[in-house]
CSV table of C-alpha atoms in Angstrom, one decimal:
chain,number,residue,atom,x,y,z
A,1429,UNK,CA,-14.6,-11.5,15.9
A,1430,UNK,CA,-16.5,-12.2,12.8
A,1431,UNK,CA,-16.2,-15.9,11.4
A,1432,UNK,CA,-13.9,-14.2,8.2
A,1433,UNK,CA,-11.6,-12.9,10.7
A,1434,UNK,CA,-11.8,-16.2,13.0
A,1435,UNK,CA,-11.1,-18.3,9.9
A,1436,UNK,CA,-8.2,-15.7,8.5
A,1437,UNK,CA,-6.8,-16.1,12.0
A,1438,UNK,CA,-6.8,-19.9,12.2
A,1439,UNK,CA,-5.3,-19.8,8.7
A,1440,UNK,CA,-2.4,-17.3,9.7
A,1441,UNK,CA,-1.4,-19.7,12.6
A,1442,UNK,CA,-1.4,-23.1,11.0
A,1443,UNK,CA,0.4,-23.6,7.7
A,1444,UNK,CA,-1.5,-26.0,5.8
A,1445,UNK,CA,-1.3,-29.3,6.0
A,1446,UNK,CA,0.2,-29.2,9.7
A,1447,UNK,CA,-1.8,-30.0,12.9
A,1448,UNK,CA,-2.2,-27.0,15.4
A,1449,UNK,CA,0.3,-26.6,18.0
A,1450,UNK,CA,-0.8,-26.0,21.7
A,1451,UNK,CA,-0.5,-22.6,22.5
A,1452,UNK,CA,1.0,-21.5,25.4
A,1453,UNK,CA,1.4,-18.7,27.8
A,1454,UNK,CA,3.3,-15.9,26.7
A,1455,UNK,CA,4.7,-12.6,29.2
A,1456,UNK,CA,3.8,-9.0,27.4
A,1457,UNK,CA,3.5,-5.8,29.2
A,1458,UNK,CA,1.3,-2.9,28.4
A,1459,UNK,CA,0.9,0.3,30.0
A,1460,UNK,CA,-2.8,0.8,31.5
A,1461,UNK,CA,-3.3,3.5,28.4
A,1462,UNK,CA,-1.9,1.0,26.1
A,1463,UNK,CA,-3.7,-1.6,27.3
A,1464,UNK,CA,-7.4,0.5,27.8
A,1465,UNK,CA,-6.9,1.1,23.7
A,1466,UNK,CA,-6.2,-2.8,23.3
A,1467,UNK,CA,-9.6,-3.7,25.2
A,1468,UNK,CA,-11.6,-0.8,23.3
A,1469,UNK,CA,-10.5,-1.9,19.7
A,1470,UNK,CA,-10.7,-5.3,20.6
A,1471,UNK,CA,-15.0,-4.7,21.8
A,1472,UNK,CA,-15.3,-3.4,18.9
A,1473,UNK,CA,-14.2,-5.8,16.8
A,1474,UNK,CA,-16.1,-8.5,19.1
A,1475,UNK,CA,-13.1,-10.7,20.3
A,1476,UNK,CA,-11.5,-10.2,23.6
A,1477,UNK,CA,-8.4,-8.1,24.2
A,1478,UNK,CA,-5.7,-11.2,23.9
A,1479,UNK,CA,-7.7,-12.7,21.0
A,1480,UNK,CA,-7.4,-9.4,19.1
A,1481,UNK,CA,-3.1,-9.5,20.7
A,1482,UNK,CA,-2.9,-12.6,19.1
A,1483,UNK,CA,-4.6,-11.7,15.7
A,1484,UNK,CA,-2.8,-8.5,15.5
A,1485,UNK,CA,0.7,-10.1,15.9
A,1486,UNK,CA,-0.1,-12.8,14.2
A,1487,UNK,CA,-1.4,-10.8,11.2
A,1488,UNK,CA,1.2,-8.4,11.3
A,1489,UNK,CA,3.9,-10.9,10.9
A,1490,UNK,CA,1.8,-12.7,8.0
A,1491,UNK,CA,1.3,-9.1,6.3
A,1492,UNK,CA,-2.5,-9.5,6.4
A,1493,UNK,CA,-3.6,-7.1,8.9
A,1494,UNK,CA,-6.6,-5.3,8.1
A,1495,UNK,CA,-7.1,-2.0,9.8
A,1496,UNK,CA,-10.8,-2.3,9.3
A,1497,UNK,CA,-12.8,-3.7,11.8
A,1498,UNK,CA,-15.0,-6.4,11.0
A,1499,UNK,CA,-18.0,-5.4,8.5
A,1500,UNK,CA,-21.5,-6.1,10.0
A,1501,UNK,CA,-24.2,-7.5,7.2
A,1502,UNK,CA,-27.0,-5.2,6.5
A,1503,UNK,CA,-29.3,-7.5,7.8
A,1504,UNK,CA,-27.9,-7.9,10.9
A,1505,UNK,CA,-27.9,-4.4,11.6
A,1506,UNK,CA,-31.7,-4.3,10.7
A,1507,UNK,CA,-32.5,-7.2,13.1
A,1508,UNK,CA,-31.0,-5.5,15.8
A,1509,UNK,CA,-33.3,-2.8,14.8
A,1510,UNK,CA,-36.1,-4.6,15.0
A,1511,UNK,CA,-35.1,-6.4,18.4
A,1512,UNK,CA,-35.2,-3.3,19.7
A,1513,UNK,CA,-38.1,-1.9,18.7
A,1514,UNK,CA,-39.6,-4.6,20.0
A,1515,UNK,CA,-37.9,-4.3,23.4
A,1516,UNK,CA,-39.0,-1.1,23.2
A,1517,UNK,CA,-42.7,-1.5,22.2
A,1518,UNK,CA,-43.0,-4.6,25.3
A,1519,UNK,CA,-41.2,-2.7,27.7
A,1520,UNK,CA,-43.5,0.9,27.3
A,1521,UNK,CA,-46.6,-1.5,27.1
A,1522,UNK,CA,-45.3,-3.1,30.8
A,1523,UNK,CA,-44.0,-0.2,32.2
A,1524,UNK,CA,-47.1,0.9,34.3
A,1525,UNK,CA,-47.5,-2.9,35.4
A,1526,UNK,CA,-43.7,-3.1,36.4
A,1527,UNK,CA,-43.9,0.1,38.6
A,1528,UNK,CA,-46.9,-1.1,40.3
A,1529,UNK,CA,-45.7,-4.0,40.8
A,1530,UNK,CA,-42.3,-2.2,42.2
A,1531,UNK,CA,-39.9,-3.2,39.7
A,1532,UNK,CA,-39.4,-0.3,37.8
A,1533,UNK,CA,-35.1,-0.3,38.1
A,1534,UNK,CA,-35.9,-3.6,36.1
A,1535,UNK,CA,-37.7,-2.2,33.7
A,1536,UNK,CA,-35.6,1.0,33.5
A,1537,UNK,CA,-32.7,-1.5,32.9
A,1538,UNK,CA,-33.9,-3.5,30.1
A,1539,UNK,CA,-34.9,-0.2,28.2
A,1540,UNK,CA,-31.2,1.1,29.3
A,1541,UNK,CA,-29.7,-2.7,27.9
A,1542,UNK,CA,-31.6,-2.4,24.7
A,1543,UNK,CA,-30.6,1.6,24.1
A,1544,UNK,CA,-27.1,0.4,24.6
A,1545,UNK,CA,-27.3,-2.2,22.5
A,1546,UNK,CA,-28.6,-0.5,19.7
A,1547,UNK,CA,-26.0,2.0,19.8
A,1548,UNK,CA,-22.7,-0.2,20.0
A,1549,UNK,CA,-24.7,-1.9,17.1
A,1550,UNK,CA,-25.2,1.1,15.1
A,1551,UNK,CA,-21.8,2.9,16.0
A,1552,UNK,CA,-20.2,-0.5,14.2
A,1553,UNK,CA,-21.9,-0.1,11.2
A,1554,UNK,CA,-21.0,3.9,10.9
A,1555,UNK,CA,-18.0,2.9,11.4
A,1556,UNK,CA,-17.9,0.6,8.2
A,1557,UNK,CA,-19.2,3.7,6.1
């Protein structure tokens, strides 16, 4: 969750000028389908799946539910570019040292984490477009 959406969700649950109440537990059912589509819109907005429950219903009931998912700064996008290539530069330069050295599911595994990264990252931002 972005900190616009984290501060327009505070603001749809406490009516100014009144302390927050405590939340508590609540019972809702899902099916697993319903549920799967909950957890996948919810990653990719960044909050978990009750947090985006919560913000959804809470929204809804305000009338400020956005249908967009959150929007990603430019420059964020680009420093995850960067990270990468940087990941990417370190681990091809260690790569021959890791394998010798028998950790080559390591290495293979933080080129994997980065590639993966980089796409959730870059999937969020075509998305915005």
């Amino acid at each position: 969750m972005n900190e616009n959406e984290s501060e327009n969700a505070k603001s749809d649950q406490i009516p100014a000028g009144k302390q927050p109440q405590p939340r508590v537990p609540r019972s809702i059912r899902f099916s697993d389908s319903e549920w799967a589509c909950i957890e996948k819109e919810a990653k990719a907005r960044g909050m978990t799946a009750a947090e985006f429950v919560r913000h959804a219903a809470v929204s809804l009931t305000a009338g400020t539910l956005s249908q967009n998912p959150p929007q990603l700064p430019p420059e964020i996008v680009a420093q995850v570019e960067r990270i990468y290539r940087g990941v990417y530069l370190i681990s091809t330069l260690k790569r021959d040292e890791m394998i010798r050295a028998g950790r080559q599911d390591e290495c293979d595994q933080i080129t994997k984490n980065a590639r993966d990264s980089q796409d959730s990252i870059r999937n969020a931002a075509s998305a915005q477009s």
